[in-house]
Amino acid sequence: MGYGITLRVSGDYALYTRPEMKAERVSYDVMTPSAARGILEAILWKPAIKWVVDKITVLNQIEFESIRRNELGSKVPPRNVAKAMAGAAIDLHQYTTPDRQQRASLILKNVDYLIDAHFVMVPQKAGESDTQEKFYNMFLRRARGGQCFHNPYLGCREFAAKFKLVEHGEERPESYYAEEAKIDLGWMLWDIKYGEEVLKRKSVYTYEPKFFRACMRHGIIEVPDEVSL
Protein backbone atom coordinates (compact mmCIF):
# COMPACT_ATOMS: atom_id res chain seq x y z
CA MET A 1 0.00 0.00 0.00
CA GLY A 2 1.25 3.48 -0.83
CA TYR A 3 1.12 6.68 1.21
CA GLY A 4 -2.34 7.23 2.71
CA ILE A 5 -4.29 10.48 3.01
CA THR A 6 -7.62 11.60 4.47
CA LEU A 7 -9.56 14.35 2.74
CA ARG A 8 -12.78 15.99 3.93
CA VAL A 9 -15.12 17.09 1.15
CA SER A 10 -18.47 18.85 1.49
CA GLY A 11 -21.02 20.84 -0.45
CA ASP A 12 -24.57 22.12 -0.57
CA TYR A 13 -25.69 19.60 -3.19
CA ALA A 14 -24.46 16.41 -4.85
CA LEU A 15 -25.69 14.09 -7.57
CA TYR A 16 -24.19 10.62 -8.07
CA THR A 17 -26.43 9.35 -10.84
CA ARG A 18 -27.66 5.78 -10.76
CA PRO A 19 -26.98 4.23 -14.21
CA GLU A 20 -30.26 2.31 -14.19
CA MET A 21 -32.25 5.56 -14.28
CA LYS A 22 -32.64 6.70 -17.88
CA ALA A 23 -34.82 9.77 -18.44
CA GLU A 24 -34.41 11.58 -15.12
CA ARG A 25 -31.49 11.53 -12.72
CA VAL A 26 -31.68 9.85 -9.31
CA SER A 27 -28.67 9.97 -7.00
CA TYR A 28 -27.10 7.17 -5.03
CA ASP A 29 -27.46 7.60 -1.27
CA VAL A 30 -23.77 8.40 -0.85
CA MET A 31 -20.67 9.28 -2.83
CA THR A 32 -19.36 6.59 -5.17
CA PRO A 33 -15.70 5.48 -5.13
CA SER A 34 -15.22 6.73 -8.70
CA ALA A 35 -16.48 10.19 -7.69
CA ALA A 36 -14.07 10.18 -4.74
CA ARG A 37 -11.20 9.29 -7.06
CA GLY A 38 -12.20 12.14 -9.37
CA ILE A 39 -11.87 14.63 -6.49
CA LEU A 40 -8.40 13.34 -5.63
CA GLU A 41 -7.30 13.55 -9.26
CA ALA A 42 -8.61 17.12 -9.44
CA ILE A 43 -6.11 18.01 -6.72
CA LEU A 44 -3.22 15.89 -8.00
CA TRP A 45 -3.13 13.83 -11.16
CA LYS A 46 0.07 12.40 -12.59
CA PRO A 47 0.52 9.53 -15.08
CA ALA A 48 2.97 7.92 -12.66
CA ILE A 49 0.41 7.36 -9.86
CA LYS A 50 -2.98 5.72 -9.51
CA TRP A 51 -5.40 6.67 -6.72
CA VAL A 52 -7.10 3.89 -4.75
CA VAL A 53 -10.06 4.74 -2.48
CA ASP A 54 -10.03 2.67 0.73
CA LYS A 55 -13.13 3.90 2.54
CA ILE A 56 -15.73 6.66 2.58
CA THR A 57 -17.18 8.02 5.82
CA VAL A 58 -20.62 9.65 5.67
CA LEU A 59 -20.63 12.49 8.21
CA ASN A 60 -24.04 14.12 7.65
CA GLN A 61 -27.52 12.65 7.56
CA ILE A 62 -28.55 11.46 4.08
CA GLU A 63 -31.14 13.92 2.75
CA PHE A 64 -32.70 14.19 -0.70
CA GLU A 65 -34.24 17.10 -2.56
CA SER A 66 -36.07 17.15 -5.90
CA ILE A 67 -35.20 19.87 -8.41
CA ARG A 68 -35.94 20.61 -12.07
CA ARG A 69 -33.21 21.63 -14.51
CA ASN A 70 -32.98 22.66 -18.14
CA GLU A 71 -31.07 20.12 -20.21
CA LEU A 72 -30.46 19.48 -23.89
CA GLY A 73 -32.36 16.57 -25.37
CA SER A 74 -29.59 15.55 -27.78
CA LYS A 75 -25.87 15.83 -28.43
CA VAL A 76 -23.70 16.25 -31.50
CA PRO A 77 -23.26 12.79 -33.13
CA PRO A 78 -19.63 11.56 -33.12
CA ARG A 79 -19.86 10.71 -36.82
CA ASN A 80 -20.58 14.39 -37.59
CA VAL A 81 -17.49 15.40 -35.64
CA ALA A 82 -15.41 12.85 -37.55
CA LYS A 83 -16.73 14.19 -40.87
CA ALA A 84 -15.94 17.77 -39.84
CA MET A 85 -12.41 16.75 -38.87
CA ALA A 86 -12.05 15.17 -42.32
CA GLY A 87 -12.92 18.52 -43.94
CA ALA A 88 -16.63 18.10 -44.68
CA ALA A 89 -18.96 21.10 -44.28
CA ILE A 90 -20.88 19.88 -41.25
CA ASP A 91 -22.88 22.08 -38.86
CA LEU A 92 -21.75 21.22 -35.31
CA HIS A 93 -23.87 23.83 -33.54
CA GLN A 94 -26.45 22.90 -30.92
CA TYR A 95 -29.48 25.17 -30.83
CA THR A 96 -30.59 25.25 -27.22
CA THR A 97 -34.01 26.87 -27.61
CA PRO A 98 -35.73 24.13 -29.68
CA ASP A 99 -33.77 21.33 -28.00
CA ARG A 100 -34.27 22.41 -24.37
CA GLN A 101 -36.01 19.97 -22.02
CA GLN A 102 -36.95 20.21 -18.37
CA ARG A 103 -36.04 17.16 -16.34
CA ALA A 104 -36.41 16.37 -12.67
CA SER A 105 -33.46 15.24 -10.56
CA LEU A 106 -33.44 13.70 -7.11
CA ILE A 107 -30.25 15.01 -5.54
CA LEU A 108 -28.49 14.96 -2.19
CA LYS A 109 -28.17 18.07 -0.04
CA ASN A 110 -25.81 19.16 2.74
CA VAL A 111 -23.27 16.42 2.07
CA ASP A 112 -20.07 15.92 4.04
CA TYR A 113 -17.65 13.02 3.59
CA LEU A 114 -14.24 11.77 4.62
CA ILE A 115 -12.25 10.07 1.87
CA ASP A 116 -9.50 7.70 2.98
CA ALA A 117 -7.27 6.77 0.06
CA HIS A 118 -3.75 5.96 -1.04
CA PHE A 119 -1.92 5.92 -4.32
CA VAL A 120 0.26 3.32 -6.00
CA MET A 121 2.97 3.87 -8.55
CA VAL A 122 2.49 2.95 -12.21
CA PRO A 123 5.92 1.58 -13.13
CA GLN A 124 5.33 1.83 -16.89
CA LYS A 125 4.79 5.59 -16.66
CA ALA A 126 7.07 6.55 -13.78
CA GLY A 127 10.32 8.38 -14.44
CA GLU A 128 13.65 7.89 -12.72
CA SER A 129 13.01 10.77 -10.31
CA ASP A 130 9.42 9.76 -9.49
CA THR A 131 9.00 8.44 -5.95
CA GLN A 132 6.07 7.89 -3.60
CA GLU A 133 7.44 10.45 -1.15
CA LYS A 134 7.65 13.08 -3.91
CA PHE A 135 4.00 12.74 -4.94
CA TYR A 136 2.81 12.40 -1.34
CA ASN A 137 4.39 15.72 -0.37
CA MET A 138 3.11 17.27 -3.58
CA PHE A 139 -0.46 16.27 -2.69
CA LEU A 140 -0.11 17.55 0.88
CA ARG A 141 1.16 20.91 -0.34
CA ARG A 142 -1.62 21.32 -2.89
CA ALA A 143 -4.41 20.16 -0.54
CA ARG A 144 -3.26 22.44 2.26
CA GLY A 145 -3.16 25.40 -0.10
CA GLY A 146 -6.51 24.66 -1.74
CA GLN A 147 -4.83 24.11 -5.11
CA CYS A 148 -6.40 21.97 -7.83
CA PHE A 149 -6.12 21.44 -11.59
CA HIS A 150 -9.86 22.03 -11.91
CA ASN A 151 -12.54 22.70 -9.35
CA PRO A 152 -13.59 19.33 -7.84
CA TYR A 153 -17.28 18.57 -7.93
CA LEU A 154 -19.81 16.29 -6.27
CA GLY A 155 -21.05 14.12 -9.11
CA CYS A 156 -22.05 16.97 -11.47
CA ARG A 157 -19.91 19.96 -12.38
CA GLU A 158 -22.50 22.48 -11.18
CA PHE A 159 -22.22 21.07 -7.63
CA ALA A 160 -18.82 22.35 -6.52
CA ALA A 161 -16.98 20.63 -3.69
CA LYS A 162 -15.09 22.19 -0.81
CA PHE A 163 -12.13 20.17 0.42
CA LYS A 164 -9.79 20.19 3.41
CA LEU A 165 -6.91 17.92 4.26
CA VAL A 166 -7.27 16.02 7.55
CA GLU A 167 -3.78 16.08 9.01
CA HIS A 168 -2.14 13.06 10.61
CA GLY A 169 -3.08 12.94 14.29
CA GLU A 170 -6.01 15.34 13.86
CA GLU A 171 -9.28 14.23 15.47
CA ARG A 172 -11.70 12.81 12.93
CA PRO A 173 -15.30 14.07 13.03
CA GLU A 174 -17.96 11.55 14.01
CA SER A 175 -20.49 10.23 11.54
CA TYR A 176 -24.22 10.83 11.97
CA TYR A 177 -24.59 7.05 11.59
CA ALA A 178 -21.92 6.11 14.14
CA GLU A 179 -24.48 4.13 16.17
CA GLU A 180 -25.85 2.22 13.15
CA ALA A 181 -24.26 -1.24 12.99
CA LYS A 182 -25.10 -1.84 9.34
CA ILE A 183 -27.06 -0.11 6.56
CA ASP A 184 -27.30 -1.93 3.23
CA LEU A 185 -27.09 0.60 0.38
CA GLY A 186 -27.51 -1.96 -2.41
CA TRP A 187 -25.41 -2.31 -5.53
CA MET A 188 -23.23 0.71 -6.31
CA LEU A 189 -20.88 1.64 -9.13
CA TRP A 190 -17.30 0.96 -8.05
CA ASP A 191 -15.54 2.34 -11.11
CA ILE A 192 -15.20 1.88 -14.84
CA LYS A 193 -12.36 -0.27 -16.11
CA TYR A 194 -10.93 0.94 -19.39
CA GLY A 195 -8.99 -1.23 -21.80
CA GLU A 196 -7.93 -1.68 -25.38
CA GLU A 197 -8.54 -4.56 -27.77
CA VAL A 198 -7.37 -5.23 -31.30
CA LEU A 199 -10.27 -6.07 -33.62
CA LYS A 200 -9.70 -6.55 -37.34
CA ARG A 201 -6.23 -5.03 -37.03
CA LYS A 202 -7.63 -1.91 -35.39
CA SER A 203 -7.27 -0.80 -31.77
CA VAL A 204 -10.66 -0.42 -30.09
CA TYR A 205 -11.01 1.18 -26.67
CA THR A 206 -13.32 -0.70 -24.31
CA TYR A 207 -14.88 0.03 -20.96
CA GLU A 208 -16.51 -2.19 -18.37
CA PRO A 209 -18.50 -0.90 -15.37
CA LYS A 210 -17.72 -2.60 -12.06
CA PHE A 211 -20.24 -2.78 -9.21
CA PHE A 212 -20.04 -3.79 -5.56
CA ARG A 213 -22.46 -4.32 -2.69
CA ALA A 214 -22.18 -1.18 -0.57
CA CYS A 215 -22.74 -1.60 3.16
CA MET A 216 -22.32 1.25 5.61
CA ARG A 217 -21.14 0.14 9.04
CA HIS A 218 -21.11 2.83 11.72
CA GLY A 219 -21.13 5.41 8.95
CA ILE A 220 -18.15 3.93 7.08
CA ILE A 221 -18.21 2.25 3.66
CA GLU A 222 -15.25 -0.06 3.11
CA VAL A 223 -14.40 0.03 -0.59
CA PRO A 224 -13.19 -3.31 -1.99
CA ASP A 225 -10.18 -3.57 -4.25
CA GLU A 226 -10.50 -4.66 -7.87
CA VAL A 227 -9.32 -8.20 -7.16
CA SER A 228 -12.20 -8.92 -4.74
CA LEU A 229 -14.97 -7.69 -7.06
Coordinates of C-alpha atoms in Angstrom, one line a residue:
M1 CA 0.0 0.0 0.0
G2 CA 1.3 3.5 -0.8
Y3 CA 1.1 6.7 1.2
G4 CA -2.3 7.2 2.7
I5 CA -4.3 10.5 3.0
T6 CA -7.6 11.6 4.5
L7 CA -9.6 14.3 2.7
R8 CA -12.8 16.0 3.9
V9 CA -15.1 17.1 1.1
S10 CA -18.5 18.8 1.5
G11 CA -21.0 20.8 -0.5
D12 CA -24.6 22.1 -0.6
Y13 CA -25.7 19.6 -3.2
A14 CA -24.5 16.4 -4.8
L15 CA -25.7 14.1 -7.6
Y16 CA -24.2 10.6 -8.1
T17 CA -26.4 9.4 -10.8
R18 CA -27.7 5.8 -10.8
P19 CA -27.0 4.2 -14.2
E20 CA -30.3 2.3 -14.2
M21 CA -32.2 5.6 -14.3
K22 CA -32.6 6.7 -17.9
A23 CA -34.8 9.8 -18.4
E24 CA -34.4 11.6 -15.1
R25 CA -31.5 11.5 -12.7
V26 CA -31.7 9.9 -9.3
S27 CA -28.7 10.0 -7.0
Y28 CA -27.1 7.2 -5.0
D29 CA -27.5 7.6 -1.3
V30 CA -23.8 8.4 -0.9
M31 CA -20.7 9.3 -2.8
T32 CA -19.4 6.6 -5.2
P33 CA -15.7 5.5 -5.1
S34 CA -15.2 6.7 -8.7
A35 CA -16.5 10.2 -7.7
A36 CA -14.1 10.2 -4.7
R37 CA -11.2 9.3 -7.1
G38 CA -12.2 12.1 -9.4
I39 CA -11.9 14.6 -6.5
L40 CA -8.4 13.3 -5.6
E41 CA -7.3 13.5 -9.3
A42 CA -8.6 17.1 -9.4
I43 CA -6.1 18.0 -6.7
L44 CA -3.2 15.9 -8.0
W45 CA -3.1 13.8 -11.2
K46 CA 0.1 12.4 -12.6
P47 CA 0.5 9.5 -15.1
A48 CA 3.0 7.9 -12.7
I49 CA 0.4 7.4 -9.9
K50 CA -3.0 5.7 -9.5
W51 CA -5.4 6.7 -6.7
V52 CA -7.1 3.9 -4.8
V53 CA -10.1 4.7 -2.5
D54 CA -10.0 2.7 0.7
K55 CA -13.1 3.9 2.5
I56 CA -15.7 6.7 2.6
T57 CA -17.2 8.0 5.8
V58 CA -20.6 9.6 5.7
L59 CA -20.6 12.5 8.2
N60 CA -24.0 14.1 7.6
Q61 CA -27.5 12.6 7.6
I62 CA -28.5 11.5 4.1
E63 CA -31.1 13.9 2.7
F64 CA -32.7 14.2 -0.7
E65 CA -34.2 17.1 -2.6
S66 CA -36.1 17.2 -5.9
I67 CA -35.2 19.9 -8.4
R68 CA -35.9 20.6 -12.1
R69 CA -33.2 21.6 -14.5
N70 CA -33.0 22.7 -18.1
E71 CA -31.1 20.1 -20.2
L72 CA -30.5 19.5 -23.9
G73 CA -32.4 16.6 -25.4
S74 CA -29.6 15.5 -27.8
K75 CA -25.9 15.8 -28.4
V76 CA -23.7 16.2 -31.5
P77 CA -23.3 12.8 -33.1
P78 CA -19.6 11.6 -33.1
R79 CA -19.9 10.7 -36.8
N80 CA -20.6 14.4 -37.6
V81 CA -17.5 15.4 -35.6
A82 CA -15.4 12.8 -37.6
K83 CA -16.7 14.2 -40.9
A84 CA -15.9 17.8 -39.8
M85 CA -12.4 16.7 -38.9
A86 CA -12.0 15.2 -42.3
G87 CA -12.9 18.5 -43.9
A88 CA -16.6 18.1 -44.7
A89 CA -19.0 21.1 -44.3
I90 CA -20.9 19.9 -41.2
D91 CA -22.9 22.1 -38.9
L92 CA -21.8 21.2 -35.3
H93 CA -23.9 23.8 -33.5
Q94 CA -26.5 22.9 -30.9
Y95 CA -29.5 25.2 -30.8
T96 CA -30.6 25.2 -27.2
T97 CA -34.0 26.9 -27.6
P98 CA -35.7 24.1 -29.7
D99 CA -33.8 21.3 -28.0
R100 CA -34.3 22.4 -24.4
Q101 CA -36.0 20.0 -22.0
Q102 CA -37.0 20.2 -18.4
R103 CA -36.0 17.2 -16.3
A104 CA -36.4 16.4 -12.7
S105 CA -33.5 15.2 -10.6
L106 CA -33.4 13.7 -7.1
I107 CA -30.3 15.0 -5.5
L108 CA -28.5 15.0 -2.2
K109 CA -28.2 18.1 0.0
N110 CA -25.8 19.2 2.7
V111 CA -23.3 16.4 2.1
D112 CA -20.1 15.9 4.0
Y113 CA -17.7 13.0 3.6
L114 CA -14.2 11.8 4.6
I115 CA -12.3 10.1 1.9
D116 CA -9.5 7.7 3.0
A117 CA -7.3 6.8 0.1
H118 CA -3.8 6.0 -1.0
F119 CA -1.9 5.9 -4.3
V120 CA 0.3 3.3 -6.0
M121 CA 3.0 3.9 -8.6
V122 CA 2.5 3.0 -12.2
P123 CA 5.9 1.6 -13.1
Q124 CA 5.3 1.8 -16.9
K125 CA 4.8 5.6 -16.7
A126 CA 7.1 6.6 -13.8
G127 CA 10.3 8.4 -14.4
E128 CA 13.6 7.9 -12.7
S129 CA 13.0 10.8 -10.3
D130 CA 9.4 9.8 -9.5
T131 CA 9.0 8.4 -5.9
Q132 CA 6.1 7.9 -3.6
E133 CA 7.4 10.5 -1.1
K134 CA 7.6 13.1 -3.9
F135 CA 4.0 12.7 -4.9
Y136 CA 2.8 12.4 -1.3
N137 CA 4.4 15.7 -0.4
M138 CA 3.1 17.3 -3.6
F139 CA -0.5 16.3 -2.7
L140 CA -0.1 17.6 0.9
R141 CA 1.2 20.9 -0.3
R142 CA -1.6 21.3 -2.9
A143 CA -4.4 20.2 -0.5
R144 CA -3.3 22.4 2.3
G145 CA -3.2 25.4 -0.1
G146 CA -6.5 24.7 -1.7
Q147 CA -4.8 24.1 -5.1
C148 CA -6.4 22.0 -7.8
F149 CA -6.1 21.4 -11.6
H150 CA -9.9 22.0 -11.9
N151 CA -12.5 22.7 -9.4
P152 CA -13.6 19.3 -7.8
Y153 CA -17.3 18.6 -7.9
L154 CA -19.8 16.3 -6.3
G155 CA -21.1 14.1 -9.1
C156 CA -22.0 17.0 -11.5
R157 CA -19.9 20.0 -12.4
E158 CA -22.5 22.5 -11.2
F159 CA -22.2 21.1 -7.6
A160 CA -18.8 22.3 -6.5
A161 CA -17.0 20.6 -3.7
K162 CA -15.1 22.2 -0.8
F163 CA -12.1 20.2 0.4
K164 CA -9.8 20.2 3.4
L165 CA -6.9 17.9 4.3
V166 CA -7.3 16.0 7.5
E167 CA -3.8 16.1 9.0
H168 CA -2.1 13.1 10.6
G169 CA -3.1 12.9 14.3
E170 CA -6.0 15.3 13.9
E171 CA -9.3 14.2 15.5
R172 CA -11.7 12.8 12.9
P173 CA -15.3 14.1 13.0
E174 CA -18.0 11.5 14.0
S175 CA -20.5 10.2 11.5
Y176 CA -24.2 10.8 12.0
Y177 CA -24.6 7.0 11.6
A178 CA -21.9 6.1 14.1
E179 CA -24.5 4.1 16.2
E180 CA -25.8 2.2 13.1
A181 CA -24.3 -1.2 13.0
K182 CA -25.1 -1.8 9.3
I183 CA -27.1 -0.1 6.6
D184 CA -27.3 -1.9 3.2
L185 CA -27.1 0.6 0.4
G186 CA -27.5 -2.0 -2.4
W187 CA -25.4 -2.3 -5.5
M188 CA -23.2 0.7 -6.3
L189 CA -20.9 1.6 -9.1
W190 CA -17.3 1.0 -8.0
D191 CA -15.5 2.3 -11.1
I192 CA -15.2 1.9 -14.8
K193 CA -12.4 -0.3 -16.1
Y194 CA -10.9 0.9 -19.4
G195 CA -9.0 -1.2 -21.8
E196 CA -7.9 -1.7 -25.4
E197 CA -8.5 -4.6 -27.8
V198 CA -7.4 -5.2 -31.3
L199 CA -10.3 -6.1 -33.6
K200 CA -9.7 -6.5 -37.3
R201 CA -6.2 -5.0 -37.0
K202 CA -7.6 -1.9 -35.4
S203 CA -7.3 -0.8 -31.8
V204 CA -10.7 -0.4 -30.1
Y205 CA -11.0 1.2 -26.7
T206 CA -13.3 -0.7 -24.3
Y207 CA -14.9 0.0 -21.0
E208 CA -16.5 -2.2 -18.4
P209 CA -18.5 -0.9 -15.4
K210 CA -17.7 -2.6 -12.1
F211 CA -20.2 -2.8 -9.2
F212 CA -20.0 -3.8 -5.6
R213 CA -22.5 -4.3 -2.7
A214 CA -22.2 -1.2 -0.6
C215 CA -22.7 -1.6 3.2
M216 CA -22.3 1.3 5.6
R217 CA -21.1 0.1 9.0
H218 CA -21.1 2.8 11.7
G219 CA -21.1 5.4 9.0
I220 CA -18.2 3.9 7.1
I221 CA -18.2 2.3 3.7
E222 CA -15.3 -0.1 3.1
V223 CA -14.4 0.0 -0.6
P224 CA -13.2 -3.3 -2.0
D225 CA -10.2 -3.6 -4.3
E226 CA -10.5 -4.7 -7.9
V227 CA -9.3 -8.2 -7.2
S228 CA -12.2 -8.9 -4.7
L229 CA -15.0 -7.7 -7.1

